CSV table of C-alpha atoms in Angstrom, one decimal:
chain,number,residue,atom,x,y,z
A,1,MET,CA,200.8,143.1,117.3
A,2,GLY,CA,197.6,144.1,119.1
A,3,ARG,CA,198.0,146.7,121.7
A,4,ARG,CA,198.4,145.3,125.1
A,5,LEU,CA,196.2,146.7,127.8
A,6,VAL,CA,198.0,145.8,131.0
A,7,ALA,CA,196.2,146.0,134.3
A,8,GLN,CA,197.7,144.8,137.5
A,9,ALA,CA,195.9,141.7,138.7
A,10,THR,CA,195.4,142.0,142.4
A,11,ALA,CA,194.0,139.6,145.0
A,12,ARG,CA,190.9,140.9,146.6
A,13,ASN,CA,190.4,141.1,150.4
A,14,ALA,CA,188.9,137.7,151.4
A,15,ASP,CA,187.2,139.4,154.4
A,16,ALA,CA,185.6,142.3,152.4
A,17,ARG,CA,182.1,143.1,153.4
A,18,PRO,CA,179.6,142.0,150.7
A,19,ARG,CA,177.8,144.6,148.7
A,20,PRO,CA,174.0,144.1,148.2
A,21,GLY,CA,173.5,141.3,145.7
A,22,ALA,CA,177.2,140.5,145.6
A,23,CYS,CA,178.8,137.2,146.4
A,24,ARG,CA,179.4,136.7,150.2
A,25,ARG,CA,183.1,135.9,150.2
A,26,ALA,CA,184.3,133.1,152.4
A,27,PRO,CA,186.3,134.8,155.2
A,28,TRP,CA,189.0,132.2,155.3
A,29,LEU,CA,191.7,130.9,153.0
A,30,ALA,CA,193.1,127.4,152.7
A,31,ARG,CA,195.8,126.4,155.1
A,32,PRO,CA,198.6,124.3,153.5
A,33,VAL,CA,199.4,120.8,154.8
A,34,GLN,CA,202.1,118.5,153.7
A,35,PRO,CA,201.1,115.6,151.5
A,36,ALA,CA,202.3,112.1,152.2
A,37,ALA,CA,204.6,110.3,149.8
A,38,GLY,CA,205.1,106.8,148.6
A,39,ASN,CA,203.1,104.0,147.1
A,40,ARG,CA,199.5,104.2,148.5
A,41,LEU,CA,197.9,101.3,146.7
A,42,ASP,CA,198.1,99.0,149.7
A,43,ARG,CA,196.6,101.6,152.1
A,44,PRO,CA,192.9,102.2,152.8
A,45,LEU,CA,191.4,104.4,150.1
A,46,VAL,CA,189.0,106.4,152.3
A,47,ARG,CA,188.2,106.8,155.9
A,48,ARG,CA,184.7,107.5,157.2
A,49,LEU,CA,184.3,110.7,159.3
A,50,ALA,CA,183.4,110.3,162.9
A,51,PRO,CA,179.8,110.9,163.9
A,52,GLY,CA,178.9,114.6,163.7
A,53,GLN,CA,181.7,115.4,161.2
A,54,GLY,CA,179.6,115.1,158.1
A,55,ALA,CA,176.6,113.6,156.3
A,56,ALA,CA,176.5,109.9,155.6
A,57,GLY,CA,178.6,109.0,152.5
A,58,THR,CA,181.3,111.6,153.2
A,59,TYR,CA,184.9,110.5,153.3
A,60,ALA,CA,188.5,111.6,153.4
A,61,ARG,CA,191.9,110.3,152.4
A,62,SER,CA,193.4,108.2,155.2
A,63,ASP,CA,197.1,108.9,154.4
A,64,ARG,CA,197.2,112.7,154.5
A,65,ARG,CA,196.7,115.1,157.3
A,66,ILE,CA,193.4,116.9,156.5
A,67,HIS,CA,192.5,120.4,157.7
A,68,GLU,CA,189.0,119.9,159.1
A,69,ARG,CA,186.6,122.7,160.0
A,70,PRO,CA,183.1,122.4,161.6
A,71,LEU,CA,180.7,122.2,158.8
A,72,MET,CA,178.5,125.0,160.1
A,73,SER,CA,181.4,127.4,159.9
A,74,HIS,CA,181.3,127.3,156.1
A,75,SER,CA,179.1,129.9,154.3
A,76,CYS,CA,177.9,129.8,150.7
A,77,ARG,CA,180.1,132.0,148.6
A,78,PHE,CA,177.0,133.4,146.9
A,79,CYS,CA,174.2,133.7,149.4
A,80,SER,CA,176.0,133.3,152.7
A,81,SER,CA,173.8,130.5,153.9
A,82,PRO,CA,175.5,127.9,156.1
A,83,LEU,CA,176.7,124.9,154.2
A,84,GLN,CA,175.7,121.6,155.8
A,85,THR,CA,175.7,119.0,153.0
A,86,VAL,CA,178.9,117.4,151.8
A,87,VAL,CA,179.0,116.3,148.2
A,88,ALA,CA,182.6,115.0,148.1
A,89,ASP,CA,185.5,115.1,150.5
A,90,LEU,CA,188.7,114.2,148.5
A,91,GLY,CA,191.2,114.8,151.3
A,92,ALA,CA,194.2,117.0,150.8
A,93,THR,CA,195.7,117.4,147.4
A,94,PRO,CA,198.2,119.8,145.7
A,95,TRP,CA,196.9,122.2,143.1
A,96,SER,CA,196.1,120.3,140.0
A,97,ASN,CA,198.4,122.3,137.7
A,98,SER,CA,201.3,122.8,140.2
A,99,PHE,CA,203.8,120.6,138.4
A,100,LEU,CA,207.1,120.0,140.1
A,101,GLU,CA,210.7,120.0,139.1
A,102,PRO,CA,212.2,116.5,139.5
A,103,THR,CA,214.2,117.4,142.6
A,104,GLU,CA,214.0,116.3,146.3
A,105,GLU,CA,213.8,119.9,147.3
A,106,ALA,CA,210.8,120.6,145.1
A,107,ILE,CA,209.0,117.5,146.5
A,108,ALA,CA,209.8,118.5,150.0
A,109,ARG,CA,208.3,121.9,149.5
A,110,GLU,CA,205.1,120.6,147.9
A,111,LYS,CA,201.9,121.7,149.7
A,112,ALA,CA,198.5,120.1,149.7
A,113,PHE,CA,195.1,121.8,150.4
A,114,PRO,CA,191.8,120.3,151.5
A,115,LEU,CA,189.5,119.5,148.6
A,116,LYS,CA,186.0,119.3,149.9
A,117,VAL,CA,182.8,120.2,148.0
A,118,MET,CA,179.4,121.1,149.6
A,119,VAL,CA,176.1,122.2,148.3
A,120,CYS,CA,174.1,125.2,149.5
A,121,SER,CA,170.5,124.1,150.3
A,122,GLU,CA,169.3,127.7,149.7
A,123,CYS,CA,170.7,128.7,146.3
A,124,LEU,CA,171.9,125.2,145.2
A,125,LEU,CA,175.4,126.3,144.3
A,126,VAL,CA,177.8,123.4,144.7
A,127,GLN,CA,181.2,124.7,145.8
A,128,THR,CA,184.5,124.1,147.3
A,129,THR,CA,184.8,124.9,151.0
A,130,GLU,CA,188.4,126.1,150.9
A,131,THR,CA,189.4,129.1,148.8
A,132,VAL,CA,192.9,129.1,147.3
A,133,PRO,CA,193.7,132.7,146.2
A,134,ALA,CA,193.1,132.9,142.5
A,135,ASP,CA,196.2,135.0,141.8
A,136,GLU,CA,198.3,132.1,143.3
A,137,ILE,CA,197.0,129.7,140.6
A,138,PHE,CA,196.4,131.9,137.5
A,139,ASN,CA,199.8,133.5,137.2
A,140,ALA,CA,202.8,133.6,134.9
A,141,ASP,CA,203.6,129.9,135.7
A,142,TYR,CA,200.1,128.7,134.8
A,143,HIS,CA,200.6,125.6,132.6
A,144,TYR,CA,197.2,125.2,130.9
A,145,LEU,CA,197.1,126.3,127.2
A,146,SER,CA,193.9,125.8,125.3
A,147,SER,CA,195.6,125.4,121.9
A,148,PHE,CA,197.1,122.1,122.6
A,149,SER,CA,193.8,120.3,122.0
A,150,THR,CA,192.9,120.1,118.3
A,151,SER,CA,189.3,119.1,119.2
A,152,TRP,CA,189.0,122.2,121.4
A,153,LEU,CA,190.3,124.4,118.6
A,154,GLU,CA,187.7,122.9,116.2
A,155,HIS,CA,185.0,123.5,118.9
A,156,SER,CA,186.1,127.2,119.1
A,157,ARG,CA,186.1,127.6,115.3
A,158,ARG,CA,182.5,126.3,115.1
A,159,TYR,CA,181.5,128.6,118.0
A,160,ALA,CA,182.9,131.7,116.1
A,161,GLU,CA,181.0,130.7,112.9
A,162,LYS,CA,177.7,130.1,114.8
A,163,MET,CA,177.9,133.3,116.8
A,164,THR,CA,178.8,135.4,113.8
A,165,GLU,CA,175.9,134.2,111.9
A,166,ARG,CA,173.3,134.1,114.7
A,167,PHE,CA,174.0,137.6,116.0
A,168,GLY,CA,175.1,139.3,112.8
A,169,LEU,CA,178.6,140.2,113.9
A,170,ASP,CA,180.8,142.3,111.6
A,171,GLY,CA,183.5,144.9,111.6
A,172,ALA,CA,181.4,147.3,113.6
A,173,SER,CA,180.9,144.7,116.4
A,174,ARG,CA,183.1,143.8,119.3
A,175,VAL,CA,183.7,140.4,120.8
A,176,VAL,CA,185.3,140.1,124.3
A,177,GLU,CA,186.4,136.8,125.8
A,178,VAL,CA,187.0,136.5,129.5
A,179,ALA,CA,189.7,134.0,130.4
A,180,SER,CA,190.9,134.2,126.8
A,181,ASN,CA,194.0,132.1,127.5
A,182,ASP,CA,196.3,132.0,124.5
A,183,GLY,CA,193.9,133.5,122.0
A,184,TYR,CA,192.6,130.0,120.9
A,185,LEU,CA,189.0,131.4,120.3
A,186,LEU,CA,189.3,135.1,119.5
A,187,GLN,CA,191.7,134.3,116.6
A,188,TYR,CA,188.7,133.0,114.6
A,189,PHE,CA,186.8,136.2,115.1
A,190,ALA,CA,189.8,138.3,114.3
A,191,ALA,CA,190.2,136.4,111.1
A,192,LYS,CA,186.8,137.7,110.1
A,193,GLN,CA,187.9,141.3,110.8
A,194,ILE,CA,185.7,141.5,113.9
A,195,PRO,CA,187.3,143.6,116.6
A,196,VAL,CA,188.2,141.5,119.6
A,197,LEU,CA,189.6,141.8,123.1
A,198,GLY,CA,190.8,139.1,125.4
A,199,ILE,CA,190.9,139.4,129.2
A,200,GLU,CA,193.3,136.9,130.8
A,201,PRO,CA,195.1,136.9,134.2
A,202,ALA,CA,197.9,134.5,133.3
A,203,ALA,CA,200.7,136.6,131.7
A,204,ASN,CA,202.3,133.7,129.9
A,205,ALA,CA,199.1,132.8,128.1
A,206,ALA,CA,198.3,136.4,127.3
A,207,LYS,CA,201.7,136.9,125.7
A,208,ILE,CA,201.0,134.0,123.3
A,209,ALA,CA,197.7,135.6,122.4
A,210,GLU,CA,199.4,138.9,121.8
A,211,ASP,CA,201.8,137.2,119.5
A,212,ARG,CA,198.8,136.0,117.5
A,213,ASN,CA,197.6,139.6,117.2
A,214,VAL,CA,194.8,139.1,119.8
A,215,PRO,CA,194.9,142.2,122.0
A,216,THR,CA,194.8,141.0,125.6
A,217,HIS,CA,194.0,142.9,128.9
A,218,ILE,CA,195.9,141.1,131.7
A,219,ALA,CA,193.6,141.1,134.6
A,220,PHE,CA,191.0,139.2,136.6
A,221,PHE,CA,187.5,140.0,135.5
A,222,GLY,CA,184.7,141.5,137.6
A,223,ARG,CA,183.0,144.8,138.2
A,224,ASP,CA,186.2,146.8,138.5
A,225,THR,CA,187.7,145.5,135.2
A,226,ALA,CA,184.3,146.0,133.4
A,227,ASN,CA,184.0,149.5,134.6
A,228,GLU,CA,187.5,150.3,133.6
A,229,LEU,CA,186.9,149.0,130.1
A,230,VAL,CA,183.6,150.9,129.8
A,231,GLY,CA,185.4,154.0,130.9
A,232,ARG,CA,187.7,153.5,127.9
A,233,GLY,CA,184.8,153.3,125.6
A,234,ILE,CA,184.9,149.5,125.3
A,235,ARG,CA,181.5,147.7,125.3
A,236,ALA,CA,180.7,144.3,123.9
A,237,ASP,CA,178.1,142.9,121.5
A,238,LEU,CA,179.1,139.4,122.5
A,239,THR,CA,181.1,138.2,125.4
A,240,ALA,CA,182.3,134.6,125.7
A,241,ALA,CA,183.3,132.9,129.0
A,242,ASN,CA,184.2,129.3,128.2
A,243,ASN,CA,185.0,127.1,131.1
A,244,VAL,CA,185.8,129.9,133.5
A,245,LEU,CA,182.6,130.5,135.5
A,246,ALA,CA,183.5,127.6,137.7
A,247,HIS,CA,187.0,129.1,138.2
A,248,VAL,CA,186.1,132.3,140.0
A,249,PRO,CA,185.9,132.6,143.8
A,250,ASP,CA,183.6,135.6,143.8
A,251,ILE,CA,181.0,134.5,141.3
A,252,ALA,CA,178.6,137.4,141.8
A,253,ASP,CA,181.3,140.0,141.2
A,254,PHE,CA,182.3,138.1,138.1
A,255,VAL,CA,178.8,137.8,136.6
A,256,SER,CA,178.0,141.4,137.4
A,257,GLY,CA,180.9,142.5,135.2
A,258,PHE,CA,179.2,141.1,132.2
A,259,ALA,CA,176.0,143.1,132.9
A,260,ILE,CA,178.2,146.2,133.0
A,261,LEU,CA,180.3,145.4,129.9
A,262,LEU,CA,177.5,144.3,127.5
A,263,LYS,CA,175.7,146.7,125.2
A,264,ALA,CA,171.9,147.0,125.8
A,265,ASP,CA,171.2,144.4,123.2
A,266,GLY,CA,174.4,142.4,123.8
A,267,VAL,CA,174.7,138.7,124.5
A,268,ALA,CA,176.9,136.8,127.0
A,269,THR,CA,177.6,133.1,126.5
A,270,PHE,CA,179.0,130.9,129.2
A,271,GLU,CA,180.1,127.3,128.8
A,272,PHE,CA,180.7,125.1,131.8
A,273,PRO,CA,180.5,121.4,132.7
A,274,HIS,CA,177.0,120.5,133.7
A,275,LEU,CA,176.6,119.4,137.3
A,276,LEU,CA,174.0,116.9,136.2
A,277,ARG,CA,176.5,115.1,133.9
A,278,LEU,CA,179.1,115.2,136.7
A,279,ILE,CA,176.8,113.4,139.0
A,280,GLU,CA,175.5,110.9,136.5
A,281,GLY,CA,179.0,110.1,135.2
A,282,ILE,CA,180.7,110.1,138.6
A,283,GLN,CA,183.1,112.7,137.1
A,284,PHE,CA,184.7,113.5,140.5
A,285,ASP,CA,188.1,114.1,138.7
A,286,THR,CA,186.7,117.5,137.5
A,287,ILE,CA,186.8,118.6,141.1
A,288,TYR,CA,190.0,120.5,141.9
A,289,HIS,CA,191.1,123.7,143.5
A,290,GLU,CA,190.8,125.8,140.4
A,291,HIS,CA,187.1,124.9,140.2
A,292,TYR,CA,185.4,126.8,143.0
A,293,SER,CA,181.9,126.0,141.7
A,294,TYR,CA,180.1,123.1,140.1
A,295,LEU,CA,177.1,124.4,138.2
A,296,SER,CA,173.6,123.5,137.5
A,297,LEU,CA,171.2,125.6,135.4
A,298,VAL,CA,168.9,126.1,138.4
A,299,ALA,CA,171.8,127.7,140.4
A,300,VAL,CA,173.1,129.7,137.5
A,301,GLU,CA,169.7,131.3,136.8
A,302,ARG,CA,169.4,132.4,140.4
A,303,ILE,CA,172.9,133.9,140.4
A,304,PHE,CA,172.5,135.6,137.1
A,305,ALA,CA,169.2,137.2,138.0
A,306,ALA,CA,170.7,138.7,141.1
A,307,CYS,CA,173.6,140.1,139.0
A,308,GLY,CA,171.7,141.8,136.2
A,309,LEU,CA,171.4,139.0,133.6
A,310,LYS,CA,168.7,136.7,132.5
A,311,VAL,CA,169.1,133.4,130.6
A,312,PHE,CA,167.1,133.0,127.4
A,313,ASP,CA,168.7,129.9,125.7
A,314,VAL,CA,170.7,126.8,126.7
A,315,GLU,CA,172.4,124.3,124.5
A,316,GLU,CA,173.9,120.9,125.5
A,317,LEU,CA,177.5,120.3,124.4
A,318,PRO,CA,179.6,117.1,124.5
A,319,THR,CA,182.7,118.9,125.7
A,320,HIS,CA,184.2,118.0,129.1
A,321,GLY,CA,181.9,115.0,129.6
A,322,GLY,CA,178.7,117.0,129.1
A,323,SER,CA,178.5,120.8,129.2
A,324,LEU,CA,176.0,123.6,128.9
A,325,ARG,CA,176.2,126.7,126.8
A,326,VAL,CA,174.1,129.3,128.4
A,327,TYR,CA,173.0,132.5,126.6
A,328,ALA,CA,172.2,135.5,128.7
A,329,GLN,CA,171.2,139.1,128.2
A,330,PRO,CA,170.7,142.2,130.3
A,331,LEU,CA,167.6,142.1,132.4
A,332,THR,CA,166.1,144.7,130.0
A,333,GLY,CA,166.8,142.4,127.0
A,334,THR,CA,163.9,141.4,124.8
A,335,ARG,CA,165.0,138.0,123.4
A,336,ALA,CA,162.4,135.3,124.1
A,337,ALA,CA,163.1,132.2,126.2
A,338,THR,CA,163.7,129.1,124.0
A,339,GLU,CA,162.6,125.4,124.2
A,340,GLY,CA,166.2,124.5,125.0
A,341,LEU,CA,166.0,126.5,128.3
A,342,ALA,CA,162.7,124.6,129.2
A,343,LYS,CA,164.3,121.2,128.4
A,344,ILE,CA,167.3,121.6,130.8
A,345,ARG,CA,165.0,122.9,133.5
A,346,ALA,CA,162.9,119.8,133.2
A,347,ASP,CA,166.0,117.5,133.0
A,348,GLU,CA,167.3,118.9,136.3
A,349,ALA,CA,164.0,118.7,138.0
A,350,LYS,CA,163.7,115.0,137.0
A,351,ALA,CA,167.2,114.3,138.4
A,352,GLN,CA,166.1,115.9,141.7
A,353,LEU,CA,169.0,118.5,141.8
A,354,THR,CA,167.0,120.4,144.4
A,355,ASP,CA,167.1,117.3,146.8
A,356,MET,CA,170.0,117.1,149.2
A,357,ALA,CA,169.8,113.3,149.1
A,358,THR,CA,171.0,113.4,145.5
A,359,TYR,CA,174.3,115.0,146.6
A,360,VAL,CA,174.8,112.9,149.7
A,361,ALA,CA,174.8,109.6,147.7
A,362,PHE,CA,177.6,110.8,145.4
A,363,GLY,CA,180.5,110.0,147.8
A,364,ASP,CA,180.0,106.3,147.9
A,365,ARG,CA,180.0,106.2,144.1
A,366,ILE,CA,183.4,107.9,144.0
A,367,ALA,CA,184.9,105.3,146.3
A,368,ALA,CA,183.6,102.5,144.0
A,369,VAL,CA,185.3,104.1,141.0
A,370,CYS,CA,188.6,104.4,142.8
A,371,GLU,CA,188.5,100.8,144.1
A,372,GLY,CA,187.9,99.6,140.6
A,373,PHE,CA,190.9,101.4,139.2
A,374,ARG,CA,193.2,100.3,142.1
A,375,ALA,CA,192.2,96.7,141.4
A,376,PHE,CA,193.1,97.2,137.7
A,377,LEU,CA,196.6,98.5,138.6
A,378,ARG,CA,197.2,95.7,141.1
A,379,ASN,CA,196.2,93.1,138.5
A,380,ALA,CA,198.5,94.7,135.9
A,381,LYS,CA,201.4,94.7,138.4
A,382,ASN,CA,200.8,91.1,139.3
A,383,GLU,CA,200.8,90.1,135.6
A,384,GLY,CA,204.0,92.0,135.0
A,385,LYS,CA,202.3,94.6,132.7
A,386,ARG,CA,203.7,98.1,132.4
A,387,VAL,CA,201.2,101.0,132.7
A,388,ALA,CA,201.7,104.6,131.4
A,389,ALA,CA,199.2,107.4,131.1
A,390,TYR,CA,198.4,110.0,128.5
A,391,GLY,CA,197.6,113.7,129.3
A,392,ALA,CA,198.8,115.5,132.5
A,393,ALA,CA,195.5,117.2,132.7
A,394,ALA,CA,194.1,118.8,135.9
A,395,LYS,CA,191.4,116.2,136.1
A,396,GLY,CA,194.0,113.4,135.8
A,397,ASN,CA,195.9,114.8,138.7
A,398,THR,CA,192.8,114.9,140.9
A,399,PHE,CA,192.1,111.3,139.9
A,400,LEU,CA,195.6,110.0,140.6
A,401,ASN,CA,195.8,111.7,144.0
A,402,VAL,CA,192.3,110.5,145.2
A,403,CYS,CA,193.1,107.0,144.0
A,404,GLY,CA,196.5,107.0,145.8
A,405,VAL,CA,198.6,106.4,142.6
A,406,THR,CA,202.3,107.1,142.3
A,407,ALA,CA,205.2,106.4,140.0
A,408,ALA,CA,205.3,102.9,141.4
A,409,ASP,CA,202.0,102.2,139.7
A,410,ILE,CA,202.1,104.3,136.6
A,411,ALA,CA,205.6,104.5,135.1
A,412,PHE,CA,205.2,107.9,133.3
A,413,ILE,CA,202.8,110.3,131.7
A,414,VAL,CA,203.1,111.8,128.2
A,415,ASP,CA,201.7,115.2,127.3
A,416,ARG,CA,202.0,117.5,124.2
A,417,ASN,CA,202.4,120.6,126.4
A,418,ASP,CA,206.2,121.2,126.6
A,419,LEU,CA,205.7,123.3,129.7
A,420,LYS,CA,204.8,120.1,131.5
A,421,GLN,CA,207.4,117.9,130.0
A,422,GLY,CA,210.4,117.1,132.2
A,423,LYS,CA,208.4,117.8,135.4
A,424,LEU,CA,206.6,115.6,137.9
A,425,SER,CA,202.8,115.4,138.3
A,426,PRO,CA,201.6,117.1,141.5
A,427,GLY,CA,201.1,114.8,144.5
A,428,SER,CA,201.6,111.5,142.6
A,429,HIS,CA,205.2,112.5,141.4
A,430,ILE,CA,205.0,110.7,138.1
A,431,PRO,CA,207.5,111.9,135.5
A,432,ILE,CA,206.1,113.6,132.4
A,433,TYR,CA,207.5,113.2,128.9
A,434,GLU,CA,206.7,114.0,125.3
A,435,PRO,CA,204.4,111.6,123.5
A,436,ALA,CA,207.3,110.0,121.6
A,437,ARG,CA,208.1,108.2,124.9
A,438,LEU,CA,205.2,105.8,124.2
A,439,GLU,CA,207.0,104.5,121.1
A,440,ALA,CA,210.3,104.1,123.0
A,441,ALA,CA,208.9,102.5,126.1
A,442,LYS,CA,206.1,100.4,124.6
A,443,PRO,CA,203.8,100.2,127.7
A,444,ASP,CA,201.1,97.5,127.8
A,445,PHE,CA,198.4,99.9,128.9
A,446,VAL,CA,198.0,103.7,128.4
A,447,VAL,CA,195.5,105.2,130.8
A,448,ILE,CA,193.8,108.2,129.2
A,449,LEU,CA,193.5,110.8,132.0
A,450,PRO,CA,191.6,113.5,130.0
A,451,TRP,CA,188.9,111.0,129.1
A,452,ASN,CA,186.8,113.8,127.4
A,453,LEU,CA,189.5,113.7,124.6
A,454,THR,CA,189.5,109.9,124.3
A,455,ASP,CA,188.6,109.7,120.6
A,456,GLU,CA,191.2,112.3,119.7
A,457,ILE,CA,193.9,110.6,121.7
A,458,VAL,CA,193.1,107.1,120.5
A,459,ASN,CA,193.1,108.1,116.8
A,460,ALA,CA,196.3,110.0,117.1
A,461,HIS,CA,198.2,107.2,118.9
A,462,ALA,CA,196.6,104.0,117.5
A,463,TYR,CA,200.2,102.8,116.8
A,464,ILE,CA,200.4,101.5,120.3
A,465,ARG,CA,198.4,98.5,119.1
A,466,ASN,CA,201.5,97.5,117.0
A,467,TRP,CA,203.1,96.1,120.1
A,468,GLY,CA,199.9,94.9,121.7
A,469,GLY,CA,199.3,98.1,123.7
A,470,ARG,CA,195.8,99.0,124.9
A,471,PHE,CA,194.1,102.2,126.0
A,472,VAL,CA,192.3,102.4,129.3
A,473,VAL,CA,189.6,104.8,130.5
A,474,ALA,CA,188.8,104.7,134.2
A,475,ILE,CA,185.7,106.8,134.6
A,476,PRO,CA,182.9,106.0,135.3
A,477,GLU,CA,184.4,102.5,135.4
A,478,VAL,CA,187.5,100.8,134.0
A,479,ARG,CA,187.2,100.2,130.3
A,480,VAL,CA,190.0,98.7,128.2
A,481,ILE,CA,189.9,99.9,124.6
């Protein structure tokens, strides 16, 4: 078993004074409110804010108490500029991975937090306005494990092959992954006898990685963790940060850590859902409390430059509805900028991601998606059809809560992750079972909540067609497969 390097993961002071070039931390934390319960399909989906409470197109859930703040009181978590433009106001929802025990007591204790996203007109960072402390989400009870997706494992294997070949990695190199989860990625480098180290704040995921002989440092990543590792003689030829950049409240402290940890000729790669695809595909379900930021290349380049890194290459990926893989190096690095970088810059300019009007129009498109799905559920109920769902994913929980769906509308959810089985989905309180439940219950429709895995799920469970079952994808519009 790899040697465990244990570091205590501590929450940072939310009111700390910013260092030069560092992220200006929001000086407030989310205040919990109680979510409403019951079937919400017959209630209004959204309510318009009163004049002066937000830009045209903003909205909020009508059936939950929402903690409102004057818009001008919000400051950008990177540059401290006042936030004035609302991208999406999804009301108050529980944390997307806070699954419940099926008891009245657990339901009564459930808390919901405001879920509003705004864009900074100065640095163009799209971000949540409320900050839930990261150590309350990424802890020993964190339920997301990367290895439950076979397609994600294959993606990770290909990444290891490509990086090893492109950068000439061998037994004298070191690969460090930040937010290494259960060792899903580093196991492929370790199999090549390349030294690896994972950095992961969730102790349960880290233990699984250790059991796979992936040494794991239990900590949140930033300047302090990077300096600690460098002090131990650990520096990286390659760092990987897959689907974590959006998950950090102090994005400048996080990115600065890579500039510290990398060797002079080292490379850092970051994968994250592309804001451009989120807007084009109305992927509002990827908005949840764990995602503090929603990233465009134009914003990332500005942040990286202020934190000691420069981007030299970008690839487009199909993962998560359309992602970017950004390659960065220290400011002193000599790798030349590629055509891939120029292409994404041009794509974002064409989509007008620097124009605030692009973001203001997004809210009305969300409402249309939700109304379409609610109409589908009403029609299914009127026809006596039974509806289930596949995948208790975080994006699915956002989607169900914003659409006002409960167990009265979707009978159950199935999921391969046994940590979720036997529990209730947050907010919507739909029971979660193992996938075998589909065969036993034979629902007429199965809604695929992690729509980015549609092909994988349809191929694995094509047997539902034996009883006339059909799969349904709801974003960007209802589609019966």
